[in-house]
Amino acid sequence: MARDSKNANGTPAIDAVSLAIIEQLQEDGRRPYGAIGKAVGLSEAAVRQRVQKLLDQGVMQIVAVTDPLTVGFLRQAMVGIRVDGDVEPVADALSEIEEVGHVVVTAGSFDLLVEIVCEDDEHLLEMITKRVRSLPGVRSTESFVYLKLRKQYARGTRQP
């Protein structure tokens, strides 16, 4: 990974070795640096340096990902939201709600897409009617209740 190199859009440039390190950590976030080094052809110290640089640049985070069902959250939904006026204050307010996992500003028939994780249907109903629809600027919502989750997250190591 070239020192402080950037892509044309200003994001950090990531080489193939760093992508391979990221893939190793996505498979197991606790994988030892020595094992990663063997897999990608670097020393443990070099892997440690690269991981720290990737963390410092905000390229990745190492976090625990849970399955909501196994920790008591039986209802998930994606909620499309149409906003009157500036979308940013609504997005910021939604980002502060604990049950909201993702807030995405979009182009298309919705201004925002919001993933909500709840304990049950009653909790989801309360979230949509009392917390989301009551925000200033929210014009309308459309809910897409998850019936089955086939993929929790996409791995972000494809080359553009």
Short mmCIF file of N, CA, C and O in Angstrom, two decimals, residues 32-104:
data_model
loop_
_atom_site.label_atom_id
_atom_site.label_comp_id
_atom_site.label_asym_id
_atom_site.label_seq_id
_atom_site.Cartn_x
_atom_site.Cartn_y
_atom_site.Cartn_z
N PRO A 32 -4.90 -14.41 14.06
CA PRO A 32 -3.58 -13.85 14.42
C PRO A 32 -2.86 -13.25 13.22
O PRO A 32 -2.96 -13.77 12.10
N TYR A 33 -2.12 -12.17 13.46
CA TYR A 33 -1.37 -11.51 12.39
C TYR A 33 -0.37 -12.45 11.73
O TYR A 33 -0.13 -12.37 10.53
N GLY A 34 0.21 -13.37 12.50
CA GLY A 34 1.14 -14.34 11.93
C GLY A 34 0.46 -15.22 10.91
O GLY A 34 1.02 -15.50 9.84
N ALA A 35 -0.75 -15.69 11.21
CA ALA A 35 -1.50 -16.54 10.28
C ALA A 35 -1.89 -15.74 9.03
O ALA A 35 -1.84 -16.25 7.91
N ILE A 36 -2.28 -14.49 9.23
CA ILE A 36 -2.62 -13.64 8.08
C ILE A 36 -1.38 -13.44 7.22
O ILE A 36 -1.44 -13.53 5.98
N GLY A 37 -0.25 -13.19 7.87
CA GLY A 37 1.00 -13.00 7.14
C GLY A 37 1.34 -14.18 6.25
O GLY A 37 1.74 -14.02 5.10
N LYS A 38 1.17 -15.40 6.80
CA LYS A 38 1.44 -16.60 6.00
C LYS A 38 0.51 -16.67 4.79
O LYS A 38 0.92 -17.05 3.70
N ALA A 39 -0.75 -16.30 4.98
CA ALA A 39 -1.73 -16.37 3.89
C ALA A 39 -1.47 -15.34 2.80
O ALA A 39 -1.76 -15.58 1.63
N VAL A 40 -0.92 -14.18 3.18
CA VAL A 40 -0.75 -13.10 2.19
C VAL A 40 0.70 -12.84 1.82
O VAL A 40 0.98 -11.97 0.99
N GLY A 41 1.64 -13.57 2.43
CA GLY A 41 3.04 -13.44 2.07
C GLY A 41 3.78 -12.28 2.71
O GLY A 41 4.71 -11.73 2.12
N LEU A 42 3.38 -11.92 3.93
CA LEU A 42 4.05 -10.84 4.67
C LEU A 42 4.45 -11.34 6.05
O LEU A 42 3.92 -12.34 6.54
N SER A 43 5.33 -10.59 6.70
CA SER A 43 5.68 -10.90 8.08
C SER A 43 4.55 -10.45 9.00
O SER A 43 3.70 -9.64 8.61
N GLU A 44 4.56 -10.98 10.22
CA GLU A 44 3.56 -10.58 11.20
C GLU A 44 3.62 -9.07 11.44
O GLU A 44 2.58 -8.40 11.53
N ALA A 45 4.83 -8.52 11.54
CA ALA A 45 4.99 -7.08 11.79
C ALA A 45 4.43 -6.25 10.64
O ALA A 45 3.79 -5.21 10.86
N ALA A 46 4.65 -6.70 9.40
CA ALA A 46 4.13 -5.97 8.24
C ALA A 46 2.60 -5.99 8.22
O ALA A 46 1.97 -4.98 7.89
N VAL A 47 2.02 -7.13 8.58
CA VAL A 47 0.56 -7.22 8.64
C VAL A 47 0.04 -6.27 9.73
O VAL A 47 -0.93 -5.53 9.50
N ARG A 48 0.68 -6.28 10.88
CA ARG A 48 0.27 -5.40 11.98
C ARG A 48 0.28 -3.93 11.53
O ARG A 48 -0.66 -3.19 11.79
N GLN A 49 1.34 -3.54 10.83
CA GLN A 49 1.45 -2.16 10.33
C GLN A 49 0.33 -1.83 9.34
O GLN A 49 -0.29 -0.77 9.42
N ARG A 50 0.09 -2.74 8.42
CA ARG A 50 -0.96 -2.50 7.42
C ARG A 50 -2.33 -2.43 8.05
O ARG A 50 -3.14 -1.57 7.69
N VAL A 51 -2.61 -3.32 8.99
CA VAL A 51 -3.92 -3.30 9.66
C VAL A 51 -4.10 -1.97 10.39
O VAL A 51 -5.15 -1.34 10.30
N GLN A 52 -3.07 -1.54 11.10
CA GLN A 52 -3.17 -0.27 11.82
C GLN A 52 -3.41 0.89 10.87
O GLN A 52 -4.22 1.78 11.14
N LYS A 53 -2.73 0.89 9.74
CA LYS A 53 -2.92 1.97 8.75
C LYS A 53 -4.35 1.93 8.19
O LYS A 53 -4.98 2.98 8.03
N LEU A 54 -4.86 0.74 7.89
CA LEU A 54 -6.23 0.61 7.38
C LEU A 54 -7.23 1.12 8.42
O LEU A 54 -8.22 1.78 8.08
N LEU A 55 -6.98 0.82 9.69
CA LEU A 55 -7.85 1.32 10.75
C LEU A 55 -7.75 2.83 10.88
O LEU A 55 -8.76 3.54 10.96
N ASP A 56 -6.52 3.36 10.87
CA ASP A 56 -6.30 4.80 11.01
C ASP A 56 -6.92 5.59 9.86
O ASP A 56 -7.42 6.70 10.05
N GLN A 57 -6.90 5.02 8.65
CA GLN A 57 -7.47 5.69 7.47
C GLN A 57 -9.00 5.57 7.41
O GLN A 57 -9.63 6.18 6.56
N GLY A 58 -9.57 4.76 8.29
CA GLY A 58 -11.02 4.56 8.26
C GLY A 58 -11.47 3.64 7.15
O GLY A 58 -12.64 3.59 6.81
N VAL A 59 -10.53 2.89 6.56
CA VAL A 59 -10.86 1.95 5.50
C VAL A 59 -11.70 0.80 6.04
O VAL A 59 -12.60 0.29 5.39
N MET A 60 -11.41 0.39 7.27
CA MET A 60 -12.12 -0.73 7.88
C MET A 60 -12.22 -0.53 9.38
O MET A 60 -11.54 0.31 9.96
N GLN A 61 -13.09 -1.32 9.97
CA GLN A 61 -13.23 -1.43 11.41
C GLN A 61 -13.27 -2.92 11.72
O GLN A 61 -13.70 -3.71 10.89
N ILE A 62 -12.81 -3.27 12.89
CA ILE A 62 -12.94 -4.66 13.33
C ILE A 62 -14.00 -4.67 14.41
O ILE A 62 -13.83 -4.05 15.46
N VAL A 63 -15.14 -5.31 14.11
CA VAL A 63 -16.29 -5.29 15.01
C VAL A 63 -16.91 -6.68 15.08
O VAL A 63 -16.67 -7.53 14.23
N ALA A 64 -17.73 -6.88 16.09
CA ALA A 64 -18.50 -8.12 16.21
C ALA A 64 -19.84 -7.90 15.50
O ALA A 64 -20.52 -6.91 15.73
N VAL A 65 -20.21 -8.83 14.63
CA VAL A 65 -21.49 -8.77 13.93
C VAL A 65 -22.37 -9.87 14.50
O VAL A 65 -21.97 -11.03 14.54
N THR A 66 -23.55 -9.50 14.97
CA THR A 66 -24.46 -10.48 15.55
C THR A 66 -25.58 -10.82 14.58
O THR A 66 -25.88 -10.06 13.67
N ASP A 67 -26.20 -11.95 14.82
CA ASP A 67 -27.43 -12.31 14.14
C ASP A 67 -28.55 -11.80 15.04
O ASP A 67 -28.72 -12.30 16.16
N PRO A 68 -29.32 -10.79 14.60
CA PRO A 68 -30.35 -10.21 15.47
C PRO A 68 -31.30 -11.24 16.07
O PRO A 68 -31.70 -11.10 17.22
N LEU A 69 -31.64 -12.27 15.32
CA LEU A 69 -32.57 -13.29 15.84
C LEU A 69 -32.02 -13.98 17.07
O LEU A 69 -32.76 -14.28 18.00
N THR A 70 -30.73 -14.23 17.10
CA THR A 70 -30.15 -14.98 18.21
C THR A 70 -29.99 -14.15 19.47
O THR A 70 -29.75 -14.70 20.54
N VAL A 71 -30.10 -12.83 19.35
CA VAL A 71 -29.98 -11.96 20.54
C VAL A 71 -31.31 -11.29 20.89
O VAL A 71 -31.33 -10.30 21.61
N GLY A 72 -32.42 -11.86 20.39
CA GLY A 72 -33.74 -11.42 20.83
C GLY A 72 -34.46 -10.39 19.98
O GLY A 72 -35.50 -9.89 20.38
N PHE A 73 -33.93 -10.08 18.81
CA PHE A 73 -34.60 -9.12 17.93
C PHE A 73 -35.24 -9.89 16.78
O PHE A 73 -34.59 -10.28 15.81
N LEU A 74 -36.54 -10.13 16.93
CA LEU A 74 -37.25 -11.04 16.03
C LEU A 74 -37.85 -10.34 14.81
O LEU A 74 -38.37 -11.02 13.92
N ARG A 75 -37.80 -9.02 14.75
CA ARG A 75 -38.40 -8.32 13.62
C ARG A 75 -37.43 -7.28 13.07
O ARG A 75 -36.93 -6.45 13.80
N GLN A 76 -37.16 -7.38 11.77
CA GLN A 76 -36.35 -6.40 11.07
C GLN A 76 -37.14 -5.89 9.88
O GLN A 76 -37.94 -6.63 9.30
N ALA A 77 -36.90 -4.64 9.53
CA ALA A 77 -37.57 -4.07 8.38
C ALA A 77 -36.69 -3.00 7.75
O ALA A 77 -35.93 -2.32 8.44
N MET A 78 -36.83 -2.86 6.45
CA MET A 78 -36.25 -1.74 5.73
C MET A 78 -37.40 -0.78 5.53
O MET A 78 -38.49 -1.18 5.11
N VAL A 79 -37.19 0.48 5.86
CA VAL A 79 -38.25 1.49 5.74
C VAL A 79 -37.79 2.54 4.75
O VAL A 79 -36.74 3.16 4.93
N GLY A 80 -38.57 2.70 3.69
CA GLY A 80 -38.33 3.77 2.72
C GLY A 80 -39.03 5.02 3.23
O GLY A 80 -40.19 4.97 3.64
N ILE A 81 -38.33 6.14 3.19
CA ILE A 81 -38.87 7.39 3.74
C ILE A 81 -38.78 8.48 2.69
O ILE A 81 -37.73 8.68 2.07
N ARG A 82 -39.90 9.19 2.52
CA ARG A 82 -39.92 10.38 1.67
C ARG A 82 -39.92 11.60 2.58
O ARG A 82 -40.65 11.63 3.57
N VAL A 83 -39.10 12.58 2.22
CA VAL A 83 -38.88 13.74 3.07
C VAL A 83 -39.27 15.01 2.33
O VAL A 83 -39.00 15.14 1.14
N ASP A 84 -39.88 15.95 3.05
CA ASP A 84 -40.10 17.29 2.53
C ASP A 84 -38.92 18.15 2.97
O ASP A 84 -38.57 18.18 4.15
N GLY A 85 -38.29 18.83 2.02
CA GLY A 85 -37.18 19.71 2.38
C GLY A 85 -35.87 18.96 2.49
O GLY A 85 -35.66 17.91 1.88
N ASP A 86 -34.98 19.50 3.32
CA ASP A 86 -33.62 18.98 3.48
C ASP A 86 -33.64 17.60 4.14
O ASP A 86 -34.20 17.42 5.22
N VAL A 87 -33.01 16.63 3.50
CA VAL A 87 -32.99 15.26 3.99
C VAL A 87 -31.99 15.07 5.15
O VAL A 87 -32.17 14.19 5.99
N GLU A 88 -30.97 15.91 5.22
CA GLU A 88 -29.90 15.72 6.20
C GLU A 88 -30.38 15.75 7.66
O GLU A 88 -29.99 14.89 8.44
N PRO A 89 -31.21 16.73 8.06
CA PRO A 89 -31.66 16.71 9.46
C PRO A 89 -32.46 15.46 9.82
O PRO A 89 -32.36 14.95 10.94
N VAL A 90 -33.24 14.96 8.88
CA VAL A 90 -34.01 13.74 9.13
C VAL A 90 -33.05 12.55 9.25
O VAL A 90 -33.17 11.73 10.15
N ALA A 91 -32.07 12.48 8.34
CA ALA A 91 -31.08 11.40 8.40
C ALA A 91 -30.32 11.45 9.72
O ALA A 91 -30.09 10.40 10.35
N ASP A 92 -29.95 12.63 10.16
CA ASP A 92 -29.22 12.77 11.43
C ASP A 92 -30.08 12.32 12.61
O ASP A 92 -29.60 11.61 13.50
N ALA A 93 -31.35 12.70 12.62
CA ALA A 93 -32.25 12.32 13.71
C ALA A 93 -32.45 10.80 13.74
O ALA A 93 -32.44 10.18 14.81
N LEU A 94 -32.61 10.20 12.58
CA LEU A 94 -32.78 8.75 12.51
C LEU A 94 -31.52 8.03 12.98
O LEU A 94 -31.60 6.98 13.63
N SER A 95 -30.37 8.59 12.69
CA SER A 95 -29.10 7.98 13.08
C SER A 95 -28.94 7.91 14.59
O SER A 95 -28.18 7.09 15.10
N GLU A 96 -29.65 8.74 15.31
CA GLU A 96 -29.57 8.77 16.77
C GLU A 96 -30.47 7.74 17.44
O GLU A 96 -30.37 7.51 18.65
N ILE A 97 -31.36 7.11 16.69
CA ILE A 97 -32.29 6.13 17.25
C ILE A 97 -31.59 4.77 17.38
O ILE A 97 -31.06 4.25 16.40
N GLU A 98 -31.61 4.22 18.58
CA GLU A 98 -30.89 2.98 18.86
C GLU A 98 -31.31 1.82 17.95
O GLU A 98 -30.47 1.02 17.52
N GLU A 99 -32.58 1.70 17.66
CA GLU A 99 -33.08 0.58 16.86
C GLU A 99 -32.73 0.69 15.38
O GLU A 99 -32.91 -0.26 14.63
N VAL A 100 -32.26 1.83 14.95
CA VAL A 100 -31.91 2.05 13.56
C VAL A 100 -30.48 1.60 13.31
O VAL A 100 -29.54 2.10 13.94
N GLY A 101 -30.34 0.63 12.40
CA GLY A 101 -29.02 0.09 12.10
C GLY A 101 -28.31 0.77 10.96
O GLY A 101 -27.11 0.97 10.99
N HIS A 102 -29.04 1.14 9.93
CA HIS A 102 -28.46 1.79 8.75
C HIS A 102 -29.36 2.94 8.34
O HIS A 102 -30.59 2.81 8.36
N VAL A 103 -28.75 4.02 7.93
CA VAL A 103 -29.46 5.15 7.34
C VAL A 103 -28.74 5.47 6.04
O VAL A 103 -27.55 5.80 6.05
N VAL A 104 -29.47 5.37 4.93
CA VAL A 104 -28.87 5.57 3.62
C VAL A 104 -29.64 6.66 2.89
O VAL A 104 -30.86 6.56 2.73
#
